[in-house]
Amino acid sequence: MGVKYKSDREIKLLREAGRLVAQTHAEIARMIRPGLNILEIERYVSEEFARHGAIETFRDYSPSEKYPPYPSNVCVSINDELVHGIPRDRELEEGDIISIDLGATLNGYVGDAAFSYGVGEVSDDVKKLLQVTEDSLWAGIRAASKARHINDICGAIEDAILPSGFSIVHGYGGHGVGRSMHEEPHVPNHRMRIKGARVRPGLVIALEPMVNIGSPEVEECDDGWTVKTKDGSLCCHFEHTIAIREGGEVEVLTLP
Ligand code: MF3
Ligand code: CO
């Protein structure tokens, strides 16, 4: 119960897990092109994590009885799929927008990050969607250094998205990260009615804005995991795990 603020020793371990996740993402970013089969991404993640002695955090994960064990080490969500897309035998196509979400557990601590990409040449709408969503993540990261409570971060993310006219997805958001991938506090991408937990040194959270071009409504698919937009419009997701250090300095743990 409650937020577990981390010691320097724990942050060091979280940094190592975060760095592995970041390096794996950086290599995947170089692989992305029209024609790449999604299953090659899954295979690359298996190899990298095994080579570093890391556990695939996502595999067999089930937050509650409602969810079947997650069947892969990576979430790949394309176009109208927002998050938690399950890798399948499909080639990336020119113009796709794709989100890759990865989690590694190294020496008992988790790193969690997600990035979205345009595949080949993409529309201006997709370019703007990528820009707005990534900018809102960084607005949240910047806000974390002066924030007193979680809601100050939520508000900064919301304020960065609203002027775009795109919509903020409710019901999903960021979370504490530690020995488990999902710890308290929950970090919505919009203001809450409460101030939320104290932001102070030792807080480690994943921020993960999710933005739709169209309506904010989403639905879960029959596979039990994939979350899609209800209106079929494009959507986007970025995520970093960050730590609050002494003096309010914010360290992004999932940078390579
Ligand atoms: N990184 C995501 C999150 O923070 C994905 C986890 S879902 C899983 O919620 F099943 F893939 F593990
Ligand atoms: Co996450």
PDB file of C-alpha atoms and ligand atoms in Angstrom:
ATOM      1  CA  MET A   1       0.000   0.000   0.000  1.00  0.00           C
ATOM      2  CA  GLY A   2       1.111   3.516  -0.734  1.00  0.00           C
ATOM      3  CA  VAL A   3       3.986   4.875  -2.764  1.00  0.00           C
ATOM      4  CA  LYS A   4       7.372   3.229  -2.259  1.00  0.00           C
ATOM      5  CA  TYR A   5      10.011   5.972  -2.495  1.00  0.00           C
ATOM      6  CA  LYS A   6      13.304   4.457  -3.643  1.00  0.00           C
ATOM      7  CA  SER A   7      16.796   4.609  -2.124  1.00  0.00           C
ATOM      8  CA  ASP A   8      19.839   5.603  -4.203  1.00  0.00           C
ATOM      9  CA  ARG A   9      20.768   1.934  -4.391  1.00  0.00           C
ATOM     10  CA  GLU A  10      17.384   1.046  -5.810  1.00  0.00           C
ATOM     11  CA  ILE A  11      17.546   3.928  -8.292  1.00  0.00           C
ATOM     12  CA  LYS A  12      20.901   2.628  -9.493  1.00  0.00           C
ATOM     13  CA  LEU A  13      19.293  -0.751 -10.250  1.00  0.00           C
ATOM     14  CA  LEU A  14      16.283   0.902 -11.881  1.00  0.00           C
ATOM     15  CA  ARG A  15      18.706   2.916 -14.044  1.00  0.00           C
ATOM     16  CA  GLU A  16      20.402  -0.277 -15.237  1.00  0.00           C
ATOM     17  CA  ALA A  17      17.072  -1.850 -16.197  1.00  0.00           C
ATOM     18  CA  GLY A  18      15.987   1.415 -17.826  1.00  0.00           C
ATOM     19  CA  ARG A  19      19.176   1.635 -19.848  1.00  0.00           C
ATOM     20  CA  LEU A  20      18.717  -1.873 -21.252  1.00  0.00           C
ATOM     21  CA  VAL A  21      15.176  -0.977 -22.290  1.00  0.00           C
ATOM     22  CA  ALA A  22      16.437   2.248 -23.893  1.00  0.00           C
ATOM     23  CA  GLN A  23      19.237   0.546 -25.811  1.00  0.00           C
ATOM     24  CA  THR A  24      16.871  -2.124 -27.081  1.00  0.00           C
ATOM     25  CA  HIS A  25      14.468   0.599 -28.239  1.00  0.00           C
ATOM     26  CA  ALA A  26      17.275   2.445 -30.003  1.00  0.00           C
ATOM     27  CA  GLU A  27      18.124  -0.655 -32.019  1.00  0.00           C
ATOM     28  CA  ILE A  28      14.452  -1.306 -32.857  1.00  0.00           C
ATOM     29  CA  ALA A  29      14.145   2.311 -34.039  1.00  0.00           C
ATOM     30  CA  ARG A  30      16.876   1.555 -36.580  1.00  0.00           C
ATOM     31  CA  MET A  31      15.029  -1.587 -37.776  1.00  0.00           C
ATOM     32  CA  ILE A  32      11.745   0.187 -38.506  1.00  0.00           C
ATOM     33  CA  ARG A  33      10.971   0.472 -42.222  1.00  0.00           C
ATOM     34  CA  PRO A  34       8.221  -0.638 -44.599  1.00  0.00           C
ATOM     35  CA  GLY A  35       8.412  -4.433 -44.960  1.00  0.00           C
ATOM     36  CA  LEU A  36       9.724  -5.200 -41.477  1.00  0.00           C
ATOM     37  CA  ASN A  37       7.776  -8.106 -39.984  1.00  0.00           C
ATOM     38  CA  ILE A  38       6.602  -7.386 -36.409  1.00  0.00           C
ATOM     39  CA  LEU A  39       7.730 -10.855 -35.330  1.00  0.00           C
ATOM     40  CA  GLU A  40      11.324  -9.774 -36.038  1.00  0.00           C
ATOM     41  CA  ILE A  41      10.956  -7.122 -33.339  1.00  0.00           C
ATOM     42  CA  GLU A  42       9.758  -9.732 -30.853  1.00  0.00           C
ATOM     43  CA  ARG A  43      12.659 -12.011 -31.752  1.00  0.00           C
ATOM     44  CA  TYR A  44      15.202  -9.192 -31.360  1.00  0.00           C
ATOM     45  CA  VAL A  45      13.848  -8.345 -27.885  1.00  0.00           C
ATOM     46  CA  SER A  46      14.138 -12.009 -26.811  1.00  0.00           C
ATOM     47  CA  GLU A  47      17.761 -12.147 -27.933  1.00  0.00           C
ATOM     48  CA  GLU A  48      18.778  -8.845 -26.336  1.00  0.00           C
ATOM     49  CA  PHE A  49      17.126  -9.539 -22.991  1.00  0.00           C
ATOM     50  CA  ALA A  50      18.582 -13.072 -22.850  1.00  0.00           C
ATOM     51  CA  ARG A  51      22.049 -11.731 -23.719  1.00  0.00           C
ATOM     52  CA  HIS A  52      21.854  -9.309 -20.755  1.00  0.00           C
ATOM     53  CA  GLY A  53      20.300 -11.797 -18.342  1.00  0.00           C
ATOM     54  CA  ALA A  54      17.086  -9.772 -18.147  1.00  0.00           C
ATOM     55  CA  ILE A  55      13.602 -11.134 -17.606  1.00  0.00           C
ATOM     56  CA  GLU A  56      10.881 -10.289 -20.124  1.00  0.00           C
ATOM     57  CA  THR A  57       8.619  -8.278 -17.808  1.00  0.00           C
ATOM     58  CA  PHE A  58       5.604  -8.299 -20.100  1.00  0.00           C
ATOM     59  CA  ARG A  59       5.527 -12.032 -20.838  1.00  0.00           C
ATOM     60  CA  ASP A  60       2.773 -13.810 -18.894  1.00  0.00           C
ATOM     61  CA  TYR A  61       1.891 -10.564 -17.109  1.00  0.00           C
ATOM     62  CA  SER A  62      -1.707 -10.399 -15.924  1.00  0.00           C
ATOM     63  CA  PRO A  63      -2.827  -7.441 -13.805  1.00  0.00           C
ATOM     64  CA  SER A  64      -6.101  -9.157 -12.848  1.00  0.00           C
ATOM     65  CA  GLU A  65      -8.254 -12.175 -13.636  1.00  0.00           C
ATOM     66  CA  LYS A  66      -9.828 -10.176 -16.431  1.00  0.00           C
ATOM     67  CA  TYR A  67      -6.593 -10.370 -18.421  1.00  0.00           C
ATOM     68  CA  PRO A  68      -5.124 -13.566 -19.919  1.00  0.00           C
ATOM     69  CA  PRO A  69      -1.328 -13.833 -19.421  1.00  0.00           C
ATOM     70  CA  TYR A  70       0.302 -11.430 -21.908  1.00  0.00           C
ATOM     71  CA  PRO A  71       1.779 -13.686 -24.642  1.00  0.00           C
ATOM     72  CA  SER A  72       4.860 -11.677 -25.686  1.00  0.00           C
ATOM     73  CA  ASN A  73       7.819  -9.587 -24.509  1.00  0.00           C
ATOM     74  CA  VAL A  74       6.739  -6.452 -26.370  1.00  0.00           C
ATOM     75  CA  CYS A  75       3.588  -4.537 -27.254  1.00  0.00           C
ATOM     76  CA  VAL A  76       3.326  -3.423 -30.880  1.00  0.00           C
ATOM     77  CA  SER A  77       0.328  -1.213 -31.588  1.00  0.00           C
ATOM     78  CA  ILE A  78      -0.366   0.000 -35.125  1.00  0.00           C
ATOM     79  CA  ASN A  79      -2.564   2.850 -36.452  1.00  0.00           C
ATOM     80  CA  ASP A  80      -5.900   2.653 -34.569  1.00  0.00           C
ATOM     81  CA  GLU A  81      -4.345   0.379 -31.913  1.00  0.00           C
ATOM     82  CA  LEU A  82      -3.401   2.545 -28.942  1.00  0.00           C
ATOM     83  CA  VAL A  83      -1.559   0.196 -26.573  1.00  0.00           C
ATOM     84  CA  HIS A  84      -1.019  -3.483 -25.697  1.00  0.00           C
ATOM     85  CA  GLY A  85      -1.060  -4.739 -29.303  1.00  0.00           C
ATOM     86  CA  ILE A  86       0.156  -8.348 -29.467  1.00  0.00           C
ATOM     87  CA  PRO A  87       2.914  -9.070 -32.032  1.00  0.00           C
ATOM     88  CA  ARG A  88       1.644 -10.977 -35.069  1.00  0.00           C
ATOM     89  CA  ASP A  89       2.814 -11.974 -38.532  1.00  0.00           C
ATOM     90  CA  ARG A  90       2.358  -8.601 -40.254  1.00  0.00           C
ATOM     91  CA  GLU A  91       4.717  -6.405 -42.221  1.00  0.00           C
ATOM     92  CA  LEU A  92       4.934  -2.685 -41.528  1.00  0.00           C
ATOM     93  CA  GLU A  93       3.556  -0.542 -44.326  1.00  0.00           C
ATOM     94  CA  GLU A  94       4.500   2.896 -45.549  1.00  0.00           C
ATOM     95  CA  GLY A  95       2.413   5.477 -43.654  1.00  0.00           C
ATOM     96  CA  ASP A  96       1.745   3.333 -40.556  1.00  0.00           C
ATOM     97  CA  ILE A  97       2.117   4.819 -37.097  1.00  0.00           C
ATOM     98  CA  ILE A  98       3.511   2.226 -34.723  1.00  0.00           C
ATOM     99  CA  SER A  99       4.038   2.179 -30.956  1.00  0.00           C
ATOM    100  CA  ILE A 100       6.596  -0.167 -29.412  1.00  0.00           C
ATOM    101  CA  ASP A 101       6.369  -0.741 -25.656  1.00  0.00           C
ATOM    102  CA  LEU A 102       9.065  -2.701 -23.802  1.00  0.00           C
ATOM    103  CA  GLY A 103       9.698  -3.814 -20.246  1.00  0.00           C
ATOM    104  CA  ALA A 104      12.790  -5.521 -18.803  1.00  0.00           C
ATOM    105  CA  THR A 105      13.454  -6.783 -15.301  1.00  0.00           C
ATOM    106  CA  LEU A 106      17.152  -6.732 -14.401  1.00  0.00           C
ATOM    107  CA  ASN A 107      18.380  -7.775 -10.948  1.00  0.00           C
ATOM    108  CA  GLY A 108      14.799  -7.548  -9.711  1.00  0.00           C
ATOM    109  CA  TYR A 109      14.040  -4.019 -10.950  1.00  0.00           C
ATOM    110  CA  VAL A 110      11.921  -2.925 -13.899  1.00  0.00           C
ATOM    111  CA  GLY A 111      12.496  -0.525 -16.782  1.00  0.00           C
ATOM    112  CA  ASP A 112       9.464   0.477 -18.876  1.00  0.00           C
ATOM    113  CA  ALA A 113       9.349   2.716 -21.949  1.00  0.00           C
ATOM    114  CA  ALA A 114       7.440   3.134 -25.192  1.00  0.00           C
ATOM    115  CA  PHE A 115       8.050   5.110 -28.368  1.00  0.00           C
ATOM    116  CA  SER A 116       5.995   5.710 -31.476  1.00  0.00           C
ATOM    117  CA  TYR A 117       7.286   6.033 -35.030  1.00  0.00           C
ATOM    118  CA  GLY A 118       6.061   6.865 -38.483  1.00  0.00           C
ATOM    119  CA  VAL A 119       6.878   4.113 -40.982  1.00  0.00           C
ATOM    120  CA  GLY A 120       8.464   5.560 -44.130  1.00  0.00           C
ATOM    121  CA  GLU A 121       6.708   8.679 -45.378  1.00  0.00           C
ATOM    122  CA  VAL A 122       3.711   9.572 -43.181  1.00  0.00           C
ATOM    123  CA  SER A 123       0.879  12.106 -43.439  1.00  0.00           C
ATOM    124  CA  ASP A 124       1.085  15.558 -41.853  1.00  0.00           C
ATOM    125  CA  ASP A 125      -1.574  14.426 -39.363  1.00  0.00           C
ATOM    126  CA  VAL A 126       0.662  11.579 -38.210  1.00  0.00           C
ATOM    127  CA  LYS A 127       3.654  13.911 -37.938  1.00  0.00           C
ATOM    128  CA  LYS A 128       1.663  16.293 -35.768  1.00  0.00           C
ATOM    129  CA  LEU A 129       0.275  13.457 -33.644  1.00  0.00           C
ATOM    130  CA  LEU A 130       3.789  12.112 -32.976  1.00  0.00           C
ATOM    131  CA  GLN A 131       5.057  15.583 -32.127  1.00  0.00           C
ATOM    132  CA  VAL A 132       2.197  16.504 -29.786  1.00  0.00           C
ATOM    133  CA  THR A 133       2.336  13.207 -27.888  1.00  0.00           C
ATOM    134  CA  GLU A 134       6.117  13.219 -27.447  1.00  0.00           C
ATOM    135  CA  ASP A 135       6.070  16.903 -26.465  1.00  0.00           C
ATOM    136  CA  SER A 136       3.417  16.186 -23.829  1.00  0.00           C
ATOM    137  CA  LEU A 137       5.629  13.467 -22.339  1.00  0.00           C
ATOM    138  CA  TRP A 138       8.482  15.968 -22.049  1.00  0.00           C
ATOM    139  CA  ALA A 139       6.120  18.582 -20.605  1.00  0.00           C
ATOM    140  CA  GLY A 140       5.317  16.053 -17.877  1.00  0.00           C
ATOM    141  CA  ILE A 141       9.006  15.301 -17.317  1.00  0.00           C
ATOM    142  CA  ARG A 142       9.856  19.017 -17.016  1.00  0.00           C
ATOM    143  CA  ALA A 143       6.915  19.609 -14.673  1.00  0.00           C
ATOM    144  CA  ALA A 144       8.105  16.793 -12.414  1.00  0.00           C
ATOM    145  CA  SER A 145      11.071  18.869 -11.236  1.00  0.00           C
ATOM    146  CA  LYS A 146       8.879  21.564  -9.673  1.00  0.00           C
ATOM    147  CA  ALA A 147       5.814  19.446  -8.913  1.00  0.00           C
ATOM    148  CA  ARG A 148       4.650  19.055  -5.315  1.00  0.00           C
ATOM    149  CA  HIS A 149       2.058  16.416  -6.071  1.00  0.00           C
ATOM    150  CA  ILE A 150       1.320  13.978  -8.876  1.00  0.00           C
ATOM    151  CA  ASN A 151      -1.559  16.118 -10.118  1.00  0.00           C
ATOM    152  CA  ASP A 152       0.891  18.904 -11.055  1.00  0.00           C
ATOM    153  CA  ILE A 153       2.457  16.474 -13.556  1.00  0.00           C
ATOM    154  CA  CYS A 154      -0.945  15.311 -14.824  1.00  0.00           C
ATOM    155  CA  GLY A 155      -1.972  18.933 -15.420  1.00  0.00           C
ATOM    156  CA  ALA A 156       1.198  19.695 -17.399  1.00  0.00           C
ATOM    157  CA  ILE A 157       0.600  16.707 -19.700  1.00  0.00           C
ATOM    158  CA  GLU A 158      -3.033  17.725 -20.204  1.00  0.00           C
ATOM    159  CA  ASP A 159      -2.124  21.338 -20.962  1.00  0.00           C
ATOM    160  CA  ALA A 160       0.422  20.218 -23.563  1.00  0.00           C
ATOM    161  CA  ILE A 161      -2.151  18.109 -25.442  1.00  0.00           C
ATOM    162  CA  LEU A 162      -5.322  20.220 -25.318  1.00  0.00           C
ATOM    163  CA  PRO A 163      -4.300  23.066 -27.698  1.00  0.00           C
ATOM    164  CA  SER A 164      -3.683  20.498 -30.474  1.00  0.00           C
ATOM    165  CA  GLY A 165      -7.388  19.636 -30.662  1.00  0.00           C
ATOM    166  CA  PHE A 166      -6.485  15.958 -30.298  1.00  0.00           C
ATOM    167  CA  SER A 167      -8.028  14.001 -27.448  1.00  0.00           C
ATOM    168  CA  ILE A 168      -6.618  12.564 -24.258  1.00  0.00           C
ATOM    169  CA  VAL A 169      -7.471   8.956 -23.467  1.00  0.00           C
ATOM    170  CA  HIS A 170      -8.906   8.387 -19.992  1.00  0.00           C
ATOM    171  CA  GLY A 171      -8.726   5.143 -18.054  1.00  0.00           C
ATOM    172  CA  TYR A 172      -5.073   4.403 -18.883  1.00  0.00           C
ATOM    173  CA  GLY A 173      -1.971   6.233 -17.740  1.00  0.00           C
ATOM    174  CA  GLY A 174       1.385   6.199 -16.031  1.00  0.00           C
ATOM    175  CA  HIS A 175       2.335   4.404 -12.822  1.00  0.00           C
ATOM    176  CA  GLY A 176       4.955   3.868 -10.177  1.00  0.00           C
ATOM    177  CA  VAL A 177       7.824   1.552 -11.183  1.00  0.00           C
ATOM    178  CA  GLY A 178      10.037  -0.557  -8.923  1.00  0.00           C
ATOM    179  CA  ARG A 179      10.333  -4.264  -8.322  1.00  0.00           C
ATOM    180  CA  SER A 180       6.943  -4.457 -10.028  1.00  0.00           C
ATOM    181  CA  MET A 181       6.055  -2.841 -13.319  1.00  0.00           C
ATOM    182  CA  HIS A 182       2.895  -1.313 -11.900  1.00  0.00           C
ATOM    183  CA  GLU A 183       3.096   0.291  -8.481  1.00  0.00           C
ATOM    184  CA  GLU A 184       1.291   3.205  -6.926  1.00  0.00           C
ATOM    185  CA  PRO A 185       0.720   5.972  -7.810  1.00  0.00           C
ATOM    186  CA  HIS A 186      -1.469   5.952 -10.900  1.00  0.00           C
ATOM    187  CA  VAL A 187      -0.543   8.940 -13.118  1.00  0.00           C
ATOM    188  CA  PRO A 188      -3.406   9.929 -15.452  1.00  0.00           C
ATOM    189  CA  ASN A 189      -2.690  12.109 -18.484  1.00  0.00           C
ATOM    190  CA  HIS A 190      -5.233  14.668 -17.306  1.00  0.00           C
ATOM    191  CA  ARG A 191      -5.982  16.489 -14.062  1.00  0.00           C
ATOM    192  CA  MET A 192      -7.448  14.472 -11.204  1.00  0.00           C
ATOM    193  CA  ARG A 193      -9.846  15.704  -8.542  1.00  0.00           C
ATOM    194  CA  ILE A 194      -7.162  15.062  -5.936  1.00  0.00           C
ATOM    195  CA  LYS A 195      -3.613  16.330  -5.496  1.00  0.00           C
ATOM    196  CA  GLY A 196      -2.216  12.809  -5.503  1.00  0.00           C
ATOM    197  CA  ALA A 197       0.948  11.490  -3.877  1.00  0.00           C
ATOM    198  CA  ARG A 198       3.853  13.741  -2.875  1.00  0.00           C
ATOM    199  CA  VAL A 199       6.522  14.252  -5.539  1.00  0.00           C
ATOM    200  CA  ARG A 200       9.810  14.006  -3.659  1.00  0.00           C
ATOM    201  CA  PRO A 201      13.250  12.404  -4.047  1.00  0.00           C
ATOM    202  CA  GLY A 202      12.973   8.659  -4.520  1.00  0.00           C
ATOM    203  CA  LEU A 203       9.756   8.795  -6.529  1.00  0.00           C
ATOM    204  CA  VAL A 204      10.075   6.621  -9.638  1.00  0.00           C
ATOM    205  CA  ILE A 205       7.210   6.794 -12.125  1.00  0.00           C
ATOM    206  CA  ALA A 206       6.483   5.994 -15.735  1.00  0.00           C
ATOM    207  CA  LEU A 207       4.726   8.801 -17.619  1.00  0.00           C
ATOM    208  CA  GLU A 208       2.824   7.610 -20.666  1.00  0.00           C
ATOM    209  CA  PRO A 209       0.613  10.028 -22.557  1.00  0.00           C
ATOM    210  CA  MET A 210      -1.901   8.422 -24.958  1.00  0.00           C
ATOM    211  CA  VAL A 211      -3.448  10.671 -27.572  1.00  0.00           C
ATOM    212  CA  ASN A 212      -6.138  10.077 -30.242  1.00  0.00           C
ATOM    213  CA  ILE A 213      -6.617  12.182 -33.362  1.00  0.00           C
ATOM    214  CA  GLY A 214     -10.392  11.655 -33.125  1.00  0.00           C
ATOM    215  CA  SER A 215     -12.708  10.778 -30.257  1.00  0.00           C
ATOM    216  CA  PRO A 216     -11.147   9.893 -26.901  1.00  0.00           C
ATOM    217  CA  GLU A 217     -13.086   6.649 -26.679  1.00  0.00           C
ATOM    218  CA  VAL A 218     -11.248   3.336 -26.782  1.00  0.00           C
ATOM    219  CA  GLU A 219     -12.245  -0.313 -26.533  1.00  0.00           C
ATOM    220  CA  GLU A 220     -10.534  -3.575 -25.693  1.00  0.00           C
ATOM    221  CA  CYS A 221     -10.361  -6.264 -28.380  1.00  0.00           C
ATOM    222  CA  ASP A 222     -11.336  -9.928 -28.120  1.00  0.00           C
ATOM    223  CA  ASP A 223      -7.704 -10.949 -27.639  1.00  0.00           C
ATOM    224  CA  GLY A 224      -8.108  -9.566 -24.104  1.00  0.00           C
ATOM    225  CA  TRP A 225      -5.317  -7.009 -24.510  1.00  0.00           C
ATOM    226  CA  THR A 226      -5.259  -4.775 -27.572  1.00  0.00           C
ATOM    227  CA  VAL A 227      -6.776  -1.350 -26.900  1.00  0.00           C
ATOM    228  CA  LYS A 228      -8.122   0.401 -30.021  1.00  0.00           C
ATOM    229  CA  THR A 229      -9.833   3.688 -30.744  1.00  0.00           C
ATOM    230  CA  LYS A 230     -13.605   3.241 -31.068  1.00  0.00           C
ATOM    231  CA  ASP A 231     -13.866   5.460 -34.129  1.00  0.00           C
ATOM    232  CA  GLY A 232     -10.905   3.812 -35.870  1.00  0.00           C
ATOM    233  CA  SER A 233      -8.873   7.016 -35.827  1.00  0.00           C
ATOM    234  CA  LEU A 234      -5.114   7.097 -35.406  1.00  0.00           C
ATOM    235  CA  CYS A 235      -3.547   7.309 -31.965  1.00  0.00           C
ATOM    236  CA  CYS A 236      -0.152   7.576 -30.318  1.00  0.00           C
ATOM    237  CA  HIS A 237       1.749   6.625 -27.154  1.00  0.00           C
ATOM    238  CA  PHE A 238       5.119   7.581 -25.656  1.00  0.00           C
ATOM    239  CA  GLU A 239       6.528   6.507 -22.286  1.00  0.00           C
ATOM    240  CA  HIS A 240       9.614   7.124 -20.150  1.00  0.00           C
ATOM    241  CA  THR A 241      10.428   5.991 -16.613  1.00  0.00           C
ATOM    242  CA  ILE A 242      11.774   8.882 -14.502  1.00  0.00           C
ATOM    243  CA  ALA A 243      13.240   9.308 -11.022  1.00  0.00           C
ATOM    244  CA  ILE A 244      13.059  12.377  -8.781  1.00  0.00           C
ATOM    245  CA  ARG A 245      16.455  13.059  -7.221  1.00  0.00           C
ATOM    246  CA  GLU A 246      17.664  15.447  -4.510  1.00  0.00           C
ATOM    247  CA  GLY A 247      16.929  19.093  -5.286  1.00  0.00           C
ATOM    248  CA  GLY A 248      14.095  18.181  -7.633  1.00  0.00           C
ATOM    249  CA  GLU A 249      16.402  17.054 -10.414  1.00  0.00           C
ATOM    250  CA  VAL A 250      14.581  14.683 -12.771  1.00  0.00           C
ATOM    251  CA  GLU A 251      16.523  11.741 -14.156  1.00  0.00           C
ATOM    252  CA  VAL A 252      15.074   9.987 -17.191  1.00  0.00           C
ATOM    253  CA  LEU A 253      15.984   6.360 -16.534  1.00  0.00           C
ATOM    254  CA  THR A 254      15.057   5.100 -19.989  1.00  0.00           C
ATOM    255  CA  LEU A 255      17.466   7.212 -22.061  1.00  0.00           C
ATOM    256  CA  PRO A 256      20.245   5.232 -23.801  1.00  0.00           C
TER     257      PRO A 256
HETATM  258  N1  MF3 B   1       4.256  -0.625 -20.562  1.00  0.00           N
HETATM  259  C1  MF3 B   1       2.878  -0.949 -20.497  1.00  0.00           C
HETATM  260  C2  MF3 B   1       2.271  -0.431 -19.230  1.00  0.00           C
HETATM  261  O1  MF3 B   1       2.908   0.305 -18.571  1.00  0.00           O
HETATM  262  C3  MF3 B   1       2.541  -2.308 -20.955  1.00  0.00           C
HETATM  263  C4  MF3 B   1       2.345  -3.400 -19.995  1.00  0.00           C
HETATM  264  S1  MF3 B   1       1.161  -4.492 -20.463  1.00  0.00           S
HETATM  265  C5  MF3 B   1       1.900  -5.973 -20.738  1.00  0.00           C
HETATM  266  O2  MF3 B   1       1.160  -0.655 -18.874  1.00  0.00           O
HETATM  267  F1  MF3 B   1       1.057  -6.894 -20.719  1.00  0.00           F
HETATM  268  F2  MF3 B   1       2.481  -5.922 -21.881  1.00  0.00           F
HETATM  269  F3  MF3 B   1       2.758  -6.231 -19.841  1.00  0.00           F
HETATM  270 CO    CO B   2       4.062   1.634 -18.380  1.00  0.00          CO
END
